[in-house]
mmCIF file of C-alpha atoms in Angstrom:
data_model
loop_
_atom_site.group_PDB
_atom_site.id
_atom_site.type_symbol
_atom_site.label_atom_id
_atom_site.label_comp_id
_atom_site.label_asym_id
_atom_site.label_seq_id
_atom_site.Cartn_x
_atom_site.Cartn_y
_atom_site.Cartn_z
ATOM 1 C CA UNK A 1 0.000 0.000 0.000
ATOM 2 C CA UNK A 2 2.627 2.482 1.058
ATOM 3 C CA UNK A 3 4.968 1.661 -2.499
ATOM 4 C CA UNK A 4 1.807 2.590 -4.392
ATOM 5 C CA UNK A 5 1.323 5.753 -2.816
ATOM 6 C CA UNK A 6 4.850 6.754 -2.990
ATOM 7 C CA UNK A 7 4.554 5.736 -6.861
ATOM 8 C CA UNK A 8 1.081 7.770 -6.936
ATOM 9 C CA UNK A 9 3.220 10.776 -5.259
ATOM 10 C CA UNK A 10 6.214 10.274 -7.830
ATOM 11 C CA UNK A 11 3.728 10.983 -10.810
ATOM 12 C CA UNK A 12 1.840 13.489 -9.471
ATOM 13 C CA UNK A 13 5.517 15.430 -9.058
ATOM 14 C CA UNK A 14 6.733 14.359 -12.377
ATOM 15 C CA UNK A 15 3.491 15.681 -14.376
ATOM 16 C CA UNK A 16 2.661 19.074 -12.361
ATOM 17 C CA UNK A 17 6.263 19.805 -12.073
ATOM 18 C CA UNK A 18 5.478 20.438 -15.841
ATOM 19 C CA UNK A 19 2.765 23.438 -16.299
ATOM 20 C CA UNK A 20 2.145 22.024 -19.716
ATOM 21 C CA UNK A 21 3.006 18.388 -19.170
ATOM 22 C CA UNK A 22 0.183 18.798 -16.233
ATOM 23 C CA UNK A 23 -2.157 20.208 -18.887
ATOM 24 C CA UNK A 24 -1.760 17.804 -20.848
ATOM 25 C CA UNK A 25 -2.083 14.971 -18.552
ATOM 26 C CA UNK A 26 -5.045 16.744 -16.614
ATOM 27 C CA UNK A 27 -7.243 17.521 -20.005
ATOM 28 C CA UNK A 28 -6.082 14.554 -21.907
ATOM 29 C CA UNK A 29 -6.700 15.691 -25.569
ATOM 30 C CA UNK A 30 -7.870 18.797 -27.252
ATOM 31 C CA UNK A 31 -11.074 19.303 -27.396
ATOM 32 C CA UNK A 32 -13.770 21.823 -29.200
ATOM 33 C CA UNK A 33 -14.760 23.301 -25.372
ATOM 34 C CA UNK A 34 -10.953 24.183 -25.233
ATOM 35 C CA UNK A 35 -11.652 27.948 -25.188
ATOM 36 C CA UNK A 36 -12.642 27.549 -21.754
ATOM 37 C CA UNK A 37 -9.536 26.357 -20.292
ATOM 38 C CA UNK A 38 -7.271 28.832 -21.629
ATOM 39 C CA UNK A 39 -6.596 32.760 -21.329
ATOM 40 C CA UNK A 40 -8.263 34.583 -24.164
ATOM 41 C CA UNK A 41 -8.383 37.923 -25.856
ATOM 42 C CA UNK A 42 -12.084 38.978 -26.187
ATOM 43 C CA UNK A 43 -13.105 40.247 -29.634
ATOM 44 C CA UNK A 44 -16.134 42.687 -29.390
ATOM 45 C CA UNK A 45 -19.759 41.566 -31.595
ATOM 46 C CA UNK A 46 -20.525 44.680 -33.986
ATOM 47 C CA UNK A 47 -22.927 46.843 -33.101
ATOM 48 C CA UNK A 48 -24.669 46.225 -36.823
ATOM 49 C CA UNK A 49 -24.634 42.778 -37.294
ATOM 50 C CA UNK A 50 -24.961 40.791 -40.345
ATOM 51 C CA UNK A 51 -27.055 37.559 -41.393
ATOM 52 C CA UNK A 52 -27.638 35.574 -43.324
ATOM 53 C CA UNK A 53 -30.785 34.953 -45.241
ATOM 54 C CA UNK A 54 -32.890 31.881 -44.720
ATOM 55 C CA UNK A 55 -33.445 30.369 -47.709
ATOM 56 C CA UNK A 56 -35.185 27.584 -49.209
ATOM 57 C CA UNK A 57 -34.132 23.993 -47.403
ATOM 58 C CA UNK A 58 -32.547 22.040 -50.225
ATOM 59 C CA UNK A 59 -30.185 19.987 -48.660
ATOM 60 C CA UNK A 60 -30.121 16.304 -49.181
ATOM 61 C CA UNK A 61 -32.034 14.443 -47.634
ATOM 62 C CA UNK A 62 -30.222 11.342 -47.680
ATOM 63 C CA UNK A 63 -26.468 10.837 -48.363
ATOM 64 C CA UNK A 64 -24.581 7.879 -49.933
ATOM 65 C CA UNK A 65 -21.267 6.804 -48.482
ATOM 66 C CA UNK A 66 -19.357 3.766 -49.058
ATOM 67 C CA UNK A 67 -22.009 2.294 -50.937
ATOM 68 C CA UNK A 68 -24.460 2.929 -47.702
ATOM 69 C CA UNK A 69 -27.526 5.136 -48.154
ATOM 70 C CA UNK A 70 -28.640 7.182 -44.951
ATOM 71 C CA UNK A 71 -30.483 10.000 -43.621
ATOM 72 C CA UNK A 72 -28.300 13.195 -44.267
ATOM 73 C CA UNK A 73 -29.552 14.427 -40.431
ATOM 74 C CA UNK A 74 -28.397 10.927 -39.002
ATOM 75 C CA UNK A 75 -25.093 10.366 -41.499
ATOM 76 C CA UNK A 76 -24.153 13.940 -39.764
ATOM 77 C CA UNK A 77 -25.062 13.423 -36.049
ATOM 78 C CA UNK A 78 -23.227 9.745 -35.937
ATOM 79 C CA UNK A 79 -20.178 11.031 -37.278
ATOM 80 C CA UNK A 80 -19.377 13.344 -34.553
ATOM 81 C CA UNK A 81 -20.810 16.648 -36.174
ATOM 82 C CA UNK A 82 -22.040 19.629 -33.625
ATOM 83 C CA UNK A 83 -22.616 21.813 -36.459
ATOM 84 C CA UNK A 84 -23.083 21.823 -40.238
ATOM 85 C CA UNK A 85 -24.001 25.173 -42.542
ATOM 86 C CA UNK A 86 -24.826 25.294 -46.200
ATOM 87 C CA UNK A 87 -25.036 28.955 -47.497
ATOM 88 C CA UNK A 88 -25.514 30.080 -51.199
ATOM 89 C CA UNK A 89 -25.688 33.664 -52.724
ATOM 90 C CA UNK A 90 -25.963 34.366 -48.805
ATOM 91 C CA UNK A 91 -28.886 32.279 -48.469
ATOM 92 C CA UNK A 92 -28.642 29.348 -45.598
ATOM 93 C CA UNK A 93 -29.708 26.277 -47.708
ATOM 94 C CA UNK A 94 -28.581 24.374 -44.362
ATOM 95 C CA UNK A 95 -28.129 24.905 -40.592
ATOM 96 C CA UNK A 96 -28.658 22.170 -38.098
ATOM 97 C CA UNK A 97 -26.969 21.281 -34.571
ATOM 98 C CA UNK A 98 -26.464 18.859 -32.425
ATOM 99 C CA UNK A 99 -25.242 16.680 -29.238
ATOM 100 C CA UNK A 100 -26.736 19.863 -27.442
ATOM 101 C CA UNK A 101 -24.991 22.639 -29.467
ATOM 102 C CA UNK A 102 -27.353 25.374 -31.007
ATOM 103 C CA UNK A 103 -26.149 28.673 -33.162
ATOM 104 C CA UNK A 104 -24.520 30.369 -30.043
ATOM 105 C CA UNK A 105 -22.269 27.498 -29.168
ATOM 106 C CA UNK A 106 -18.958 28.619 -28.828
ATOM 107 C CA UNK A 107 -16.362 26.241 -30.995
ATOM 108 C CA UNK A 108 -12.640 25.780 -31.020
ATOM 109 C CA UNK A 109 -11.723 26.276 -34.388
ATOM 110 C CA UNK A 110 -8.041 24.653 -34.120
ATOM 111 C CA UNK A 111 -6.029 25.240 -37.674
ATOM 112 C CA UNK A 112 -8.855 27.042 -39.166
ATOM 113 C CA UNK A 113 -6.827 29.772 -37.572
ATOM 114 C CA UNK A 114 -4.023 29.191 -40.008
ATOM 115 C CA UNK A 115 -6.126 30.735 -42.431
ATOM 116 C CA UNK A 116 -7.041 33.873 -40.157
ATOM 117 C CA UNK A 117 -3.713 34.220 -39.468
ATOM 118 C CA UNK A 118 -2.553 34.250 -43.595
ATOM 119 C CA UNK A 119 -5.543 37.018 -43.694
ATOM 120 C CA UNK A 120 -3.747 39.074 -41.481
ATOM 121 C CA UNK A 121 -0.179 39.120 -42.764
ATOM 122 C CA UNK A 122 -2.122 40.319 -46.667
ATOM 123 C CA UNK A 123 -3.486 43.329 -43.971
ATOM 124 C CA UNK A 124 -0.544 44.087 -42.848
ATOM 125 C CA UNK A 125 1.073 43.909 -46.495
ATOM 126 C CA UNK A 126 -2.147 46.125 -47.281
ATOM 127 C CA UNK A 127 -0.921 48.610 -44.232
ATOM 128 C CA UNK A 128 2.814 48.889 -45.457
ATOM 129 C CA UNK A 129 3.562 47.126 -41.829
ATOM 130 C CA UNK A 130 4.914 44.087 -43.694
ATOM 131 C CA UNK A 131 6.775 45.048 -46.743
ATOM 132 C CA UNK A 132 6.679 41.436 -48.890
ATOM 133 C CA UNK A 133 6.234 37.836 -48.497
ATOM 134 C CA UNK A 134 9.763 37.364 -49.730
ATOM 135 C CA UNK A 135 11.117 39.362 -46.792
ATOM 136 C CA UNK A 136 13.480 37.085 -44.539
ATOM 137 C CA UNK A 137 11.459 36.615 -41.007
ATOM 138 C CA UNK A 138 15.246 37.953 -39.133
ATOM 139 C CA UNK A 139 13.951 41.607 -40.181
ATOM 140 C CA UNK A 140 11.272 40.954 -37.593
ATOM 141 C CA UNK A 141 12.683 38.165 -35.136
ATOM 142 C CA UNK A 142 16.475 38.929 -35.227
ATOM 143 C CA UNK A 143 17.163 36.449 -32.793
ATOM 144 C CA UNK A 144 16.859 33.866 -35.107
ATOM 145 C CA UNK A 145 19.794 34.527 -37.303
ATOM 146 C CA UNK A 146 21.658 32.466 -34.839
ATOM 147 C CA UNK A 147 19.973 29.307 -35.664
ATOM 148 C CA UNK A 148 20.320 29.740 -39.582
ATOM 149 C CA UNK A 149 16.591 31.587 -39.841
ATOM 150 C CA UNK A 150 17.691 33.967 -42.370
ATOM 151 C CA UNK A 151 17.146 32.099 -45.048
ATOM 152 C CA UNK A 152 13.513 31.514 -43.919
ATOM 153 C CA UNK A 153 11.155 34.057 -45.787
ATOM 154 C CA UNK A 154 7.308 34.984 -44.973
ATOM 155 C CA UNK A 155 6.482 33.203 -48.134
ATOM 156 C CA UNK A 156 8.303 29.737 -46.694
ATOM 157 C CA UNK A 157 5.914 30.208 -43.579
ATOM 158 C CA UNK A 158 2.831 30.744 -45.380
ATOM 159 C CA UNK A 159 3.152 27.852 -47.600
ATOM 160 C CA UNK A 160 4.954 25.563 -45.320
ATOM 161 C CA UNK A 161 8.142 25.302 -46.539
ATOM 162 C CA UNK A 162 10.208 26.482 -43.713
ATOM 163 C CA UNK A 163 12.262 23.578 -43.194
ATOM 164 C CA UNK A 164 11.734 23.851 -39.558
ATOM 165 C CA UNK A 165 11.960 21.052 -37.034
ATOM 166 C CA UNK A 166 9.029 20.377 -35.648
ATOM 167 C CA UNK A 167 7.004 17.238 -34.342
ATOM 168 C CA UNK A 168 3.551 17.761 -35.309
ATOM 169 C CA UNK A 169 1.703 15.934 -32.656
ATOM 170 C CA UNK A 170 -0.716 16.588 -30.223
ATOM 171 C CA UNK A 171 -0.881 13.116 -28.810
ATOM 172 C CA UNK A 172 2.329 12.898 -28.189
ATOM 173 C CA UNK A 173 2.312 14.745 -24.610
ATOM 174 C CA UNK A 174 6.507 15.881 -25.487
ATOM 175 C CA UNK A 175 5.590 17.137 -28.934
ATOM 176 C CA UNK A 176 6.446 20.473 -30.290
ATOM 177 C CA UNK A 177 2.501 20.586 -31.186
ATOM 178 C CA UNK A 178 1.547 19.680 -27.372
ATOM 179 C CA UNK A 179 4.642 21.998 -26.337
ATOM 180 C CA UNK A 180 2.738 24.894 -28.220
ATOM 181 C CA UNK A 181 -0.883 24.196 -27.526
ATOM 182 C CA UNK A 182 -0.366 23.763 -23.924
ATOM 183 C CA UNK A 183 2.838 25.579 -22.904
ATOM 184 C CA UNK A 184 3.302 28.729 -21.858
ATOM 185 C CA UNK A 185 6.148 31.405 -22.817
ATOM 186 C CA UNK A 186 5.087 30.474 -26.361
ATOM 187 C CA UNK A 187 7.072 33.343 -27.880
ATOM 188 C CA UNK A 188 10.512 31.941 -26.174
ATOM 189 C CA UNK A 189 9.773 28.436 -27.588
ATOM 190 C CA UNK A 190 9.078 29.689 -31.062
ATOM 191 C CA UNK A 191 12.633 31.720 -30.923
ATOM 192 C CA UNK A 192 14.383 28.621 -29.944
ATOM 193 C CA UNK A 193 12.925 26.474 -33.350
ATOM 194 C CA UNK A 194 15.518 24.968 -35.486
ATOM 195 C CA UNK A 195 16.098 23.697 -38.966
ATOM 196 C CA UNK A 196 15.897 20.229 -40.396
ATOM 197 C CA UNK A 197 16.034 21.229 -43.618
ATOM 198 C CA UNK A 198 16.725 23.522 -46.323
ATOM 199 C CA UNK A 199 13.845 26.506 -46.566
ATOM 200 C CA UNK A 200 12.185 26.460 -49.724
ATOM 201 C CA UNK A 201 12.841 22.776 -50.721
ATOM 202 C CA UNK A 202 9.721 20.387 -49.276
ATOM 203 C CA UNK A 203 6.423 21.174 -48.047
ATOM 204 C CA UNK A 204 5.777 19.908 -44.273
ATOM 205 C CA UNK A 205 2.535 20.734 -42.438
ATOM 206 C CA UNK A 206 3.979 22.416 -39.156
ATOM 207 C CA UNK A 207 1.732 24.799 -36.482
ATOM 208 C CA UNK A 208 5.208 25.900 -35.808
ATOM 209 C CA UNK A 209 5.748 28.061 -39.007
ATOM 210 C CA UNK A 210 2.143 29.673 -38.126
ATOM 211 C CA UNK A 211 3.256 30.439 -34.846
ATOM 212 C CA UNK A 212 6.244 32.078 -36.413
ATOM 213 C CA UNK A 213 3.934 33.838 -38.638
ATOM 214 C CA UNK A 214 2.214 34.981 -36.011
ATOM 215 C CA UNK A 215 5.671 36.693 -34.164
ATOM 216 C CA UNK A 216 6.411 38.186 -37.195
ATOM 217 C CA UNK A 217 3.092 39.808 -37.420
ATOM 218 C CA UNK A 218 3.214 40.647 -33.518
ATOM 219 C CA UNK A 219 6.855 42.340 -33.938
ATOM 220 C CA UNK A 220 5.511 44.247 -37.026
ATOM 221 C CA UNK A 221 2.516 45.888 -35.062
ATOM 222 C CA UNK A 222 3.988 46.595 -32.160
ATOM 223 C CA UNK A 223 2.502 47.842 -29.628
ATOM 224 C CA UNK A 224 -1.165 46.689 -30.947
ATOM 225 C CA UNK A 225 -2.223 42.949 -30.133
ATOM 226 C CA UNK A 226 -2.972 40.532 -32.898
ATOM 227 C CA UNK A 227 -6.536 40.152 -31.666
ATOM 228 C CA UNK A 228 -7.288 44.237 -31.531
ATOM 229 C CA UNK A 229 -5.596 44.312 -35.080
ATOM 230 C CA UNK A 230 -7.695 41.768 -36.025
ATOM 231 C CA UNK A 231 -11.306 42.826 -34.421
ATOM 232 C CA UNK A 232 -9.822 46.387 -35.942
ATOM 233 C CA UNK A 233 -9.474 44.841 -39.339
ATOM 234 C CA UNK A 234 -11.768 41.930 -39.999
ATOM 235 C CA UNK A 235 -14.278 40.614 -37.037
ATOM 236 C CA UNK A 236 -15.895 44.106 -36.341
ATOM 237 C CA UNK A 237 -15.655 44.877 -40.401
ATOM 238 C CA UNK A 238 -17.247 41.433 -41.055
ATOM 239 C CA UNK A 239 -20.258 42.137 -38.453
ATOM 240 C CA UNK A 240 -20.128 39.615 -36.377
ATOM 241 C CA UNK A 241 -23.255 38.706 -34.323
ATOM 242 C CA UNK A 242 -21.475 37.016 -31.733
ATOM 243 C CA UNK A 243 -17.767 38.142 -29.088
ATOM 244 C CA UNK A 244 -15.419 35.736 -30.371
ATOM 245 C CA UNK A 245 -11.712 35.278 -28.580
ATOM 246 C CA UNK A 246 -8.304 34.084 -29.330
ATOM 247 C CA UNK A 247 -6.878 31.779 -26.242
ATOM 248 C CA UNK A 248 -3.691 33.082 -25.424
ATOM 249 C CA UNK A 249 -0.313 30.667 -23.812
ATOM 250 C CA UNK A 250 -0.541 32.755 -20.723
ATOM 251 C CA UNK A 251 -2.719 35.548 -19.192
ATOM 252 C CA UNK A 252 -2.226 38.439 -20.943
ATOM 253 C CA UNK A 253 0.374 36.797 -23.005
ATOM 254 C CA UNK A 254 0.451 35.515 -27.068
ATOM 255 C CA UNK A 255 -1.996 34.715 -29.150
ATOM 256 C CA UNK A 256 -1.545 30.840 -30.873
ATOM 257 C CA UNK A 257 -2.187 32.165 -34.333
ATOM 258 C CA UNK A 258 -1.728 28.508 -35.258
ATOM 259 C CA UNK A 259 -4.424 27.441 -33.791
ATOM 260 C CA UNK A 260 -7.570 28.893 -31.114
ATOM 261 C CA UNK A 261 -10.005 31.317 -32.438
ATOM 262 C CA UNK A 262 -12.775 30.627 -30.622
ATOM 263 C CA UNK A 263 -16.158 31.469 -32.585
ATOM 264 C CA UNK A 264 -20.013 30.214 -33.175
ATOM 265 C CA UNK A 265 -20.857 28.271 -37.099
ATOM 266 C CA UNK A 266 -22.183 31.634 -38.030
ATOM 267 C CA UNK A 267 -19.578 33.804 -37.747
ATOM 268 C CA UNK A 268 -16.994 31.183 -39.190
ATOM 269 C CA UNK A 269 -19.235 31.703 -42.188
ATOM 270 C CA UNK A 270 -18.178 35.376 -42.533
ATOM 271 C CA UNK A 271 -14.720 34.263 -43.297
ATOM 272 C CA UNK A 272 -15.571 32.290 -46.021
ATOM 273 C CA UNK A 273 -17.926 35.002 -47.763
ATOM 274 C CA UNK A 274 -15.209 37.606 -47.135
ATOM 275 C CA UNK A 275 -12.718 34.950 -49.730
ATOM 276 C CA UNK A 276 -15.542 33.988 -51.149
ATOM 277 C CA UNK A 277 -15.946 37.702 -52.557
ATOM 278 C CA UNK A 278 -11.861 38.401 -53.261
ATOM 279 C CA UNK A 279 -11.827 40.016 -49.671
ATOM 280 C CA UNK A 280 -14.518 42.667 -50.471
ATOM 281 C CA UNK A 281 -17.335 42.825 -47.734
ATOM 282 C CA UNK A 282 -20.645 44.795 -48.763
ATOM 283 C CA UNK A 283 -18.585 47.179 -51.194
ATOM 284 C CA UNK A 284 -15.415 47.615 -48.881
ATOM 285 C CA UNK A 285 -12.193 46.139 -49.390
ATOM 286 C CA UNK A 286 -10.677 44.162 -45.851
ATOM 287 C CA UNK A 287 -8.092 42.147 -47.609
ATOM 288 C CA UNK A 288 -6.734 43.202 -51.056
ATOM 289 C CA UNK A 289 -8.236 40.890 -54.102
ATOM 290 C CA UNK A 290 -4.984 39.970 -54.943
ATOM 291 C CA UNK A 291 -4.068 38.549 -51.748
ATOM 292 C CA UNK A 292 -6.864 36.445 -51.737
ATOM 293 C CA UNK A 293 -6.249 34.972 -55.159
ATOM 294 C CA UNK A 294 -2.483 34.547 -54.221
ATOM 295 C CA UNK A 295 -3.275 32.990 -51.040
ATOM 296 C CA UNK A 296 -5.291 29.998 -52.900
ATOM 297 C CA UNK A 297 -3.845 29.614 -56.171
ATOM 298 C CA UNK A 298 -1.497 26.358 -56.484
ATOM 299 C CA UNK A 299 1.991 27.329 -56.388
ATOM 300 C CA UNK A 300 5.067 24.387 -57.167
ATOM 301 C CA UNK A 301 7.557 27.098 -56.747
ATOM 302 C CA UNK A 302 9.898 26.896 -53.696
ATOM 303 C CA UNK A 303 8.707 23.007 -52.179
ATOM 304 C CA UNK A 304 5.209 24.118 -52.832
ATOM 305 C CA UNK A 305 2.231 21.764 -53.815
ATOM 306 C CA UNK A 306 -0.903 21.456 -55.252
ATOM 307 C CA UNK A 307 -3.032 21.024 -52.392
ATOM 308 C CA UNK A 308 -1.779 24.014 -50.047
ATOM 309 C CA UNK A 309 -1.291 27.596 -50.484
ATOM 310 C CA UNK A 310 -0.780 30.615 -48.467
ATOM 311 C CA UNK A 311 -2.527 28.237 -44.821
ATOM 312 C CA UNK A 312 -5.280 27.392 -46.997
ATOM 313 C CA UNK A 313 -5.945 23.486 -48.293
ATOM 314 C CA UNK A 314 -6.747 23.643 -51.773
ATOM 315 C CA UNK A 315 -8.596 21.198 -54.073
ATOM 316 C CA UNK A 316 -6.204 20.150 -56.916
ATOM 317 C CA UNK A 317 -9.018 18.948 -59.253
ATOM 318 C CA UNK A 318 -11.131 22.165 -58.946
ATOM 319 C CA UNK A 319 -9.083 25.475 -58.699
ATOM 320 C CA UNK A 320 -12.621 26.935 -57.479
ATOM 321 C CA UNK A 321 -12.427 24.743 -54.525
ATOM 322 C CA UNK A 322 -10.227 25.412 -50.743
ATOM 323 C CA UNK A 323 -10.877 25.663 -47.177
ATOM 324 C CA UNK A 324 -10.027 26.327 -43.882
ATOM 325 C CA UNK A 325 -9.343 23.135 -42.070
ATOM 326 C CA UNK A 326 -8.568 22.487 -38.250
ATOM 327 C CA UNK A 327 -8.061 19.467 -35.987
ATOM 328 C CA UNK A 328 -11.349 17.034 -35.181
ATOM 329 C CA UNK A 329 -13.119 18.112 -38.405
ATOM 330 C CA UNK A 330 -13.444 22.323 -37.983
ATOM 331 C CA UNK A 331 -14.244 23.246 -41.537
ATOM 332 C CA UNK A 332 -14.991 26.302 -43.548
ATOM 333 C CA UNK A 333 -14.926 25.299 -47.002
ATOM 334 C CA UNK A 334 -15.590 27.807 -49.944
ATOM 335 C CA UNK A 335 -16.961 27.502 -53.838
ATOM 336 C CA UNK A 336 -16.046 30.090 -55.936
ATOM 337 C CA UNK A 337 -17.661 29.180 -58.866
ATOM 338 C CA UNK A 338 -21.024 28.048 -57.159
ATOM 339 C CA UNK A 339 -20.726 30.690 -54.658
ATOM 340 C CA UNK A 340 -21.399 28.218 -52.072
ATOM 341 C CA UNK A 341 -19.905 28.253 -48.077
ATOM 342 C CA UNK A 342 -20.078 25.151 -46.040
ATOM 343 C CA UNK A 343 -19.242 24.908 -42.519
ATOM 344 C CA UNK A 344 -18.619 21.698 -40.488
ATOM 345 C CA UNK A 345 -17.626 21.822 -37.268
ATOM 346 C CA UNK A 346 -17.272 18.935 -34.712
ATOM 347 C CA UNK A 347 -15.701 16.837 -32.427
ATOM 348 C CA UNK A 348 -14.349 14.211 -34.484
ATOM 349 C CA UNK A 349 -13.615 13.703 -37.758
ATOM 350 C CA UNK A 350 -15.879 10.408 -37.368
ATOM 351 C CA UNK A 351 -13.976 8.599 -39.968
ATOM 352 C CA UNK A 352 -15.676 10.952 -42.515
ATOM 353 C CA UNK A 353 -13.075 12.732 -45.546
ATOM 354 C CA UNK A 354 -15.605 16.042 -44.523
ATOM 355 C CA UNK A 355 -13.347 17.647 -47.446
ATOM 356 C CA UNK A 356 -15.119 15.056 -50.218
ATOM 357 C CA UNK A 357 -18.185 15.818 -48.682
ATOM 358 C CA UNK A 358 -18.333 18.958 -48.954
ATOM 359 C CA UNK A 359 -16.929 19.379 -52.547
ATOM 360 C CA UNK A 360 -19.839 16.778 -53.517
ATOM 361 C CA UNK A 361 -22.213 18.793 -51.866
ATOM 362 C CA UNK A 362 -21.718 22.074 -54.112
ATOM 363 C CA UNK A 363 -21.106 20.597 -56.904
ATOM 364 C CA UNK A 364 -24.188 18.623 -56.904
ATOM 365 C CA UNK A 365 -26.707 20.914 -54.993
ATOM 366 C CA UNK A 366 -29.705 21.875 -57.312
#
């Protein structure tokens, strides 16, 4: 009895010796409710919000997958969906919730905040505080000349070519992904990333070249936070109907641009009509058209691929086709050419490729 409470008392030291490693061990896995165990950084609803229509239902009723016919309702409740939005020529064609989540549930949105975060940088090209994606990321973070970082450019970051070393896990509790998500001092760790390999050669998914992104976009404004630049820039412009927030590593500390905007289905939505529309929201310009076509046009050039651009994933066998993806199944996924938004949030993927979905959803909606 006494060994296995000295053993008990030995782990409990080990893991909350560790801030993060205690996180980890304490919440287990991320999850979509994750907003409420970290610091945020509210963003403010507008005071003029905007909606959607409600248009005609014309959703499937039935879906076929795997050679298995099933009620659309029930194929999207079993497979771990708490949300799911259809919107065309701003008309909802869709909206439905579930496992107790309505239109003001709060959602994690995970890497869909890659794609905020790209938005950003083109505003702060836009504002002359970022001079060019080809810019090395030393003009902003010095400090990492020492470790060979001069070579890395914005563009590297954007399209995840950096070269940097970095485990992306979040199972793995001593993962640079679990470092990041639940760490604190994220901006120290982030200084202290290395290189595996030559920038501008491979692609390689990493959170840690957004979280770089998002330094470099910190150090360019200053002395305003990412979340006031971006409330400043896009939320409040967009008119959101909902506060949104950005979890932070530490009370009053950084944002994790790679991941943790914190939103309802709704509002997601917004971000895909603002691409949907070249950046251009109800005659005003938030991101520059060209940004937005640069940001989701296939580019080989540099270790990129067909199937990511500037932190969006993009749909090599229809150039009208990308989205915003994020981990357990967050989607925003936009169609130019049909003018169709679909958002599918959840808390799984439920074994579903949400991505095919989707892309067989516009293109066969009547």
């Amino acid at each position: 009895m006494k060994s296995r409470v000295r053993l008990l008392f030995v782990l409990s030291v080990l893991l909350f010796s560790s801030c993060q490693l205690g996180r980890f061990a304490w919440y287990n896995f991320a999850n979509i409710t994750d907003h409420k165990i970290f610091p945020t950084r509210t963003l403010t609803l507008s005071d003029s919000p905007f909606t959607f229509f409600k248009g005609k239902q014309i959703a499937p009723k039935t879906i076929e997958i795997n050679g298995k016919s099933q009620s659309f309702e029930a194929f999207l409740k079993e497979h771990k969906t708490v949300a799911f939005m259809v919107i065309r020529n701003d008309s909802i064609l869709y909206e439905n919730y579930f496992s107790g989540y309505d239109s003001s549930s709060i959602v994690a949105s995970f890497s869909m905040a890659k794609s905020y975060t790209s938005a950003l940088i083109g505003c702060a090209i836009d504002d002359g505080l970022i001079l060019s994606v080809n810019e090395s990321i030393t003009k902003y973070i010095p400090e990492m000349s020492k470790n060979g970082f001069d070579k890395v450019t914005i563009k590297h970051l954007l399209q995840m070519t950096s070269g940097i070393d970095f485990n992306e896990s979040y199972y793995n509790p001593f993962g640079d992904a679990a470092t990041f998500y639940y760490g604190r001092q994220l901006d120290k760790k982030t200084i202290k990333l290395k290189l595996a390999k030559e920038p501008g050669t491979q692609f390689e998914y990493t959170s840690g070249s957004t979280q770089l992104l998002g330094l470099v976009l910190s150090r360019a404004l200053k002395t305003e936070s990412i979340t006031q630049y971006f409330e400043r820039k896009l939320w409040k412009p967009m008119n959101m109907e909902f506060e949104g927030s950005w979890s932070l590593d530490k009370k009053n500390g950084m944002e994790k641009t790679f991941c943790c905007l914190n939103a309802r289905a709704r509002d997601f939505a917004k971000f895909g009509r603002l691409y949907l529309n070249n950046g251009n929201w109800n005659g005003t310009q938030l991101v520059s058209s060209a940004w937005v076509v640069e940001s989701t046009k296939a580019d080989s050039s540099e270790g990129g691929v067909p199937y990511y651009k500037y932190q969006w994933w993009l749909e090599p066998d229809n150039i009208n086709q990308y989205c915003a993806q994020g981990h357990l199944g967050q989607y925003v996924f936009v169609d130019k050419e049909k003018k169709i938004i679909i958002v599918r949030l959840g808390s799984g993927y439920g074994n579903v490729d949400w991505t095919y979905v989707a892309s067989s959803l516009a293109q066969n909606l009547p």
